[in-house]
Amino acid sequence: MIGRITGTLIELSPPTVCIQTGGLGYEIDVPMSTLYKLPPVGQTVSLHTHLAIREDAHVLYGFASAAERSAFRALIKVTGIGARTALAVLSGLSVEDLADAVERQESGRLVKVPGIGKKTAERLLLELRDKLAPLAGAPRTDGAAPAGARDSDVLNALQALGYSSAEARRAIGALPEGLTVSDGIRQALKALSRG
């Protein structure tokens, strides 16, 4: 299994990129979320990869983070979800947003992804129920909680303090990226006290 590739980005042809390493150019399909994080052509890049071996092809998929790759692997295990659909889901939703939608059982967020209908969304919610929570709640090295997990914790705290769901969501929407849960609660409370 090829688990990671580091080399020079030599070509971008969405959704495929080509990375040259060791004299070989590897064509790798990536979700749009990863594509947006890539450096300019000619720069060094490192991707977590998943190799799919089919009867007619060996296809390499690349991801900016290990969490993205894990979410992709969970998605392709769902009945009726192929690699292209999994890439579409990860292009339309971050891992944190996907995990949050699954945790809250919100099919409406999934049907906004091209190629995902109501029945497929419900199947995803059912089959991914316990598989994505660890990805969204994984500790980050910078001390901040992932946005989806942090927002969920802040929402619960605000509602426990008596704020309505709508008030809490509005306050959470104004929070900057990279806050810890406790800082997020403090800033949301300040915003609510002013509003």
PDB file of N, CA, C and O in Angstrom, residues 5 7 14 24 55-56 60 64-65 69 75 82 84 90 94 106 114 127 129 133 139 151 154 167 173 177 184 186:
ATOM      1  N   ILE A   5       2.874  10.244  -0.249  1.00  0.00           N
ATOM      2  CA  ILE A   5       3.784  10.628  -1.328  1.00  0.00           C
ATOM      3  C   ILE A   5       4.242  12.057  -1.098  1.00  0.00           C
ATOM      4  O   ILE A   5       3.423  12.948  -0.837  1.00  0.00           O
ATOM      5  N   GLY A   7       6.758  14.894  -2.988  1.00  0.00           N
ATOM      6  CA  GLY A   7       7.519  15.167  -4.199  1.00  0.00           C
ATOM      7  C   GLY A   7       7.167  16.539  -4.744  1.00  0.00           C
ATOM      8  O   GLY A   7       6.585  17.376  -4.048  1.00  0.00           O
ATOM      9  N   PRO A  14      -7.593  19.339 -12.308  1.00  0.00           N
ATOM     10  CA  PRO A  14      -8.618  18.907 -11.360  1.00  0.00           C
ATOM     11  C   PRO A  14      -9.598  17.896 -11.955  1.00  0.00           C
ATOM     12  O   PRO A  14     -10.026  18.062 -13.087  1.00  0.00           O
ATOM     13  N   LEU A  24       9.553   9.269 -11.029  1.00  0.00           N
ATOM     14  CA  LEU A  24       8.225   8.843 -11.476  1.00  0.00           C
ATOM     15  C   LEU A  24       7.206   9.945 -11.221  1.00  0.00           C
ATOM     16  O   LEU A  24       7.290  10.670 -10.225  1.00  0.00           O
ATOM     17  N   GLU A  55      -9.895  -4.179 -11.096  1.00  0.00           N
ATOM     18  CA  GLU A  55      -9.574  -5.114 -12.171  1.00  0.00           C
ATOM     19  C   GLU A  55      -8.937  -4.399 -13.362  1.00  0.00           C
ATOM     20  O   GLU A  55      -8.021  -4.911 -13.995  1.00  0.00           O
ATOM     21  N   ASP A  56      -9.412  -3.179 -13.640  1.00  0.00           N
ATOM     22  CA  ASP A  56      -8.951  -2.465 -14.823  1.00  0.00           C
ATOM     23  C   ASP A  56      -7.992  -1.309 -14.539  1.00  0.00           C
ATOM     24  O   ASP A  56      -7.513  -0.657 -15.467  1.00  0.00           O
ATOM     25  N   LEU A  60      -4.814   6.054  -7.424  1.00  0.00           N
ATOM     26  CA  LEU A  60      -4.266   6.637  -6.214  1.00  0.00           C
ATOM     27  C   LEU A  60      -5.086   7.874  -5.849  1.00  0.00           C
ATOM     28  O   LEU A  60      -5.332   8.734  -6.704  1.00  0.00           O
ATOM     29  N   ALA A  64      -4.974  16.004   1.988  1.00  0.00           N
ATOM     30  CA  ALA A  64      -4.109  16.929   2.714  1.00  0.00           C
ATOM     31  C   ALA A  64      -3.871  16.484   4.152  1.00  0.00           C
ATOM     32  O   ALA A  64      -2.858  16.826   4.745  1.00  0.00           O
ATOM     33  N   SER A  65      -4.813  15.716   4.712  1.00  0.00           N
ATOM     34  CA  SER A  65      -4.666  15.293   6.110  1.00  0.00           C
ATOM     35  C   SER A  65      -5.031  13.819   6.268  1.00  0.00           C
ATOM     36  O   SER A  65      -5.761  13.253   5.450  1.00  0.00           O
ATOM     37  N   ARG A  69      -8.254  11.355   4.749  1.00  0.00           N
ATOM     38  CA  ARG A  69      -8.089  10.009   4.194  1.00  0.00           C
ATOM     39  C   ARG A  69      -8.935   9.004   4.971  1.00  0.00           C
ATOM     40  O   ARG A  69      -9.575   8.139   4.385  1.00  0.00           O
ATOM     41  N   LEU A  75     -16.147   6.418   4.054  1.00  0.00           N
ATOM     42  CA  LEU A  75     -17.188   6.653   3.043  1.00  0.00           C
ATOM     43  C   LEU A  75     -17.259   5.521   2.021  1.00  0.00           C
ATOM     44  O   LEU A  75     -18.353   5.066   1.668  1.00  0.00           O
ATOM     45  N   GLY A  82     -19.063   4.920  -4.044  1.00  0.00           N
ATOM     46  CA  GLY A  82     -17.785   4.658  -4.684  1.00  0.00           C
ATOM     47  C   GLY A  82     -16.799   5.776  -4.391  1.00  0.00           C
ATOM     48  O   GLY A  82     -17.116   6.759  -3.708  1.00  0.00           O
ATOM     49  N   ARG A  84     -15.550   8.064  -6.401  1.00  0.00           N
ATOM     50  CA  ARG A  84     -15.922   9.377  -6.967  1.00  0.00           C
ATOM     51  C   ARG A  84     -16.925  10.098  -6.068  1.00  0.00           C
ATOM     52  O   ARG A  84     -16.816  11.304  -5.840  1.00  0.00           O
ATOM     53  N   LEU A  90     -16.289  14.834   0.191  1.00  0.00           N
ATOM     54  CA  LEU A  90     -15.189  15.557   0.838  1.00  0.00           C
ATOM     55  C   LEU A  90     -14.877  16.888   0.149  1.00  0.00           C
ATOM     56  O   LEU A  90     -14.255  17.758   0.741  1.00  0.00           O
ATOM     57  N   SER A  94     -16.204  19.631   4.825  1.00  0.00           N
ATOM     58  CA  SER A  94     -14.967  19.303   5.535  1.00  0.00           C
ATOM     59  C   SER A  94     -15.230  18.055   6.384  1.00  0.00           C
ATOM     60  O   SER A  94     -16.382  17.678   6.618  1.00  0.00           O
ATOM     61  N   GLU A 106     -28.282  15.105  10.159  1.00  0.00           N
ATOM     62  CA  GLU A 106     -28.813  16.146   9.280  1.00  0.00           C
ATOM     63  C   GLU A 106     -28.594  15.768   7.821  1.00  0.00           C
ATOM     64  O   GLU A 106     -27.568  16.097   7.216  1.00  0.00           O
ATOM     65  N   PRO A 114     -23.410  17.295  -4.800  1.00  0.00           N
ATOM     66  CA  PRO A 114     -23.825  16.703  -6.081  1.00  0.00           C
ATOM     67  C   PRO A 114     -23.674  15.185  -6.061  1.00  0.00           C
ATOM     68  O   PRO A 114     -22.657  14.657  -5.629  1.00  0.00           O
ATOM     69  N   GLU A 127     -24.877   4.453   8.319  1.00  0.00           N
ATOM     70  CA  GLU A 127     -23.667   3.624   8.322  1.00  0.00           C
ATOM     71  C   GLU A 127     -22.436   4.325   8.886  1.00  0.00           C
ATOM     72  O   GLU A 127     -21.482   3.676   9.282  1.00  0.00           O
ATOM     73  N   ARG A 129     -22.580   6.512  11.459  1.00  0.00           N
ATOM     74  CA  ARG A 129     -22.931   7.038  12.783  1.00  0.00           C
ATOM     75  C   ARG A 129     -21.789   6.998  13.790  1.00  0.00           C
ATOM     76  O   ARG A 129     -21.480   7.991  14.420  1.00  0.00           O
ATOM     77  N   ALA A 133     -16.985  10.168  14.434  1.00  0.00           N
ATOM     78  CA  ALA A 133     -16.814  10.953  15.665  1.00  0.00           C
ATOM     79  C   ALA A 133     -15.348  11.062  16.093  1.00  0.00           C
ATOM     80  O   ALA A 133     -14.890  12.145  16.448  1.00  0.00           O
ATOM     81  N   PRO A 139      -7.611  15.183  18.860  1.00  0.00           N
ATOM     82  CA  PRO A 139      -6.912  16.357  19.368  1.00  0.00           C
ATOM     83  C   PRO A 139      -6.006  16.972  18.318  1.00  0.00           C
ATOM     84  O   PRO A 139      -5.428  16.268  17.517  1.00  0.00           O
ATOM     85  N   ASP A 151     -17.613  23.901  17.820  1.00  0.00           N
ATOM     86  CA  ASP A 151     -18.909  24.550  17.698  1.00  0.00           C
ATOM     87  C   ASP A 151     -19.996  23.757  18.403  1.00  0.00           C
ATOM     88  O   ASP A 151     -20.878  24.322  19.045  1.00  0.00           O
ATOM     89  N   VAL A 154     -19.546  24.337  22.139  1.00  0.00           N
ATOM     90  CA  VAL A 154     -19.954  25.698  22.495  1.00  0.00           C
ATOM     91  C   VAL A 154     -21.478  25.798  22.453  1.00  0.00           C
ATOM     92  O   VAL A 154     -22.104  26.379  23.348  1.00  0.00           O
ATOM     93  N   GLU A 167     -30.056  31.666  18.882  1.00  0.00           N
ATOM     94  CA  GLU A 167     -29.124  32.651  19.450  1.00  0.00           C
ATOM     95  C   GLU A 167     -27.711  32.068  19.515  1.00  0.00           C
ATOM     96  O   GLU A 167     -26.731  32.733  19.154  1.00  0.00           O
ATOM     97  N   GLY A 173     -21.481  31.426  14.809  1.00  0.00           N
ATOM     98  CA  GLY A 173     -21.136  31.794  13.435  1.00  0.00           C
ATOM     99  C   GLY A 173     -20.137  32.943  13.351  1.00  0.00           C
ATOM    100  O   GLY A 173     -19.420  33.085  12.362  1.00  0.00           O
ATOM    101  N   GLU A 177     -11.655  31.249  13.553  1.00  0.00           N
ATOM    102  CA  GLU A 177     -11.055  29.912  13.528  1.00  0.00           C
ATOM    103  C   GLU A 177      -9.981  29.794  14.603  1.00  0.00           C
ATOM    104  O   GLU A 177      -9.387  30.781  15.020  1.00  0.00           O
ATOM    105  N   GLY A 184     -13.987  29.910  22.920  1.00  0.00           N
ATOM    106  CA  GLY A 184     -15.177  30.055  22.081  1.00  0.00           C
ATOM    107  C   GLY A 184     -16.397  30.387  22.914  1.00  0.00           C
ATOM    108  O   GLY A 184     -17.205  31.259  22.551  1.00  0.00           O
ATOM    109  N   ARG A 186     -16.392  31.845  25.907  1.00  0.00           N
ATOM    110  CA  ARG A 186     -16.219  33.215  26.423  1.00  0.00           C
ATOM    111  C   ARG A 186     -16.604  34.260  25.375  1.00  0.00           C
ATOM    112  O   ARG A 186     -17.353  35.195  25.662  1.00  0.00           O
TER     113      ARG A 186
END
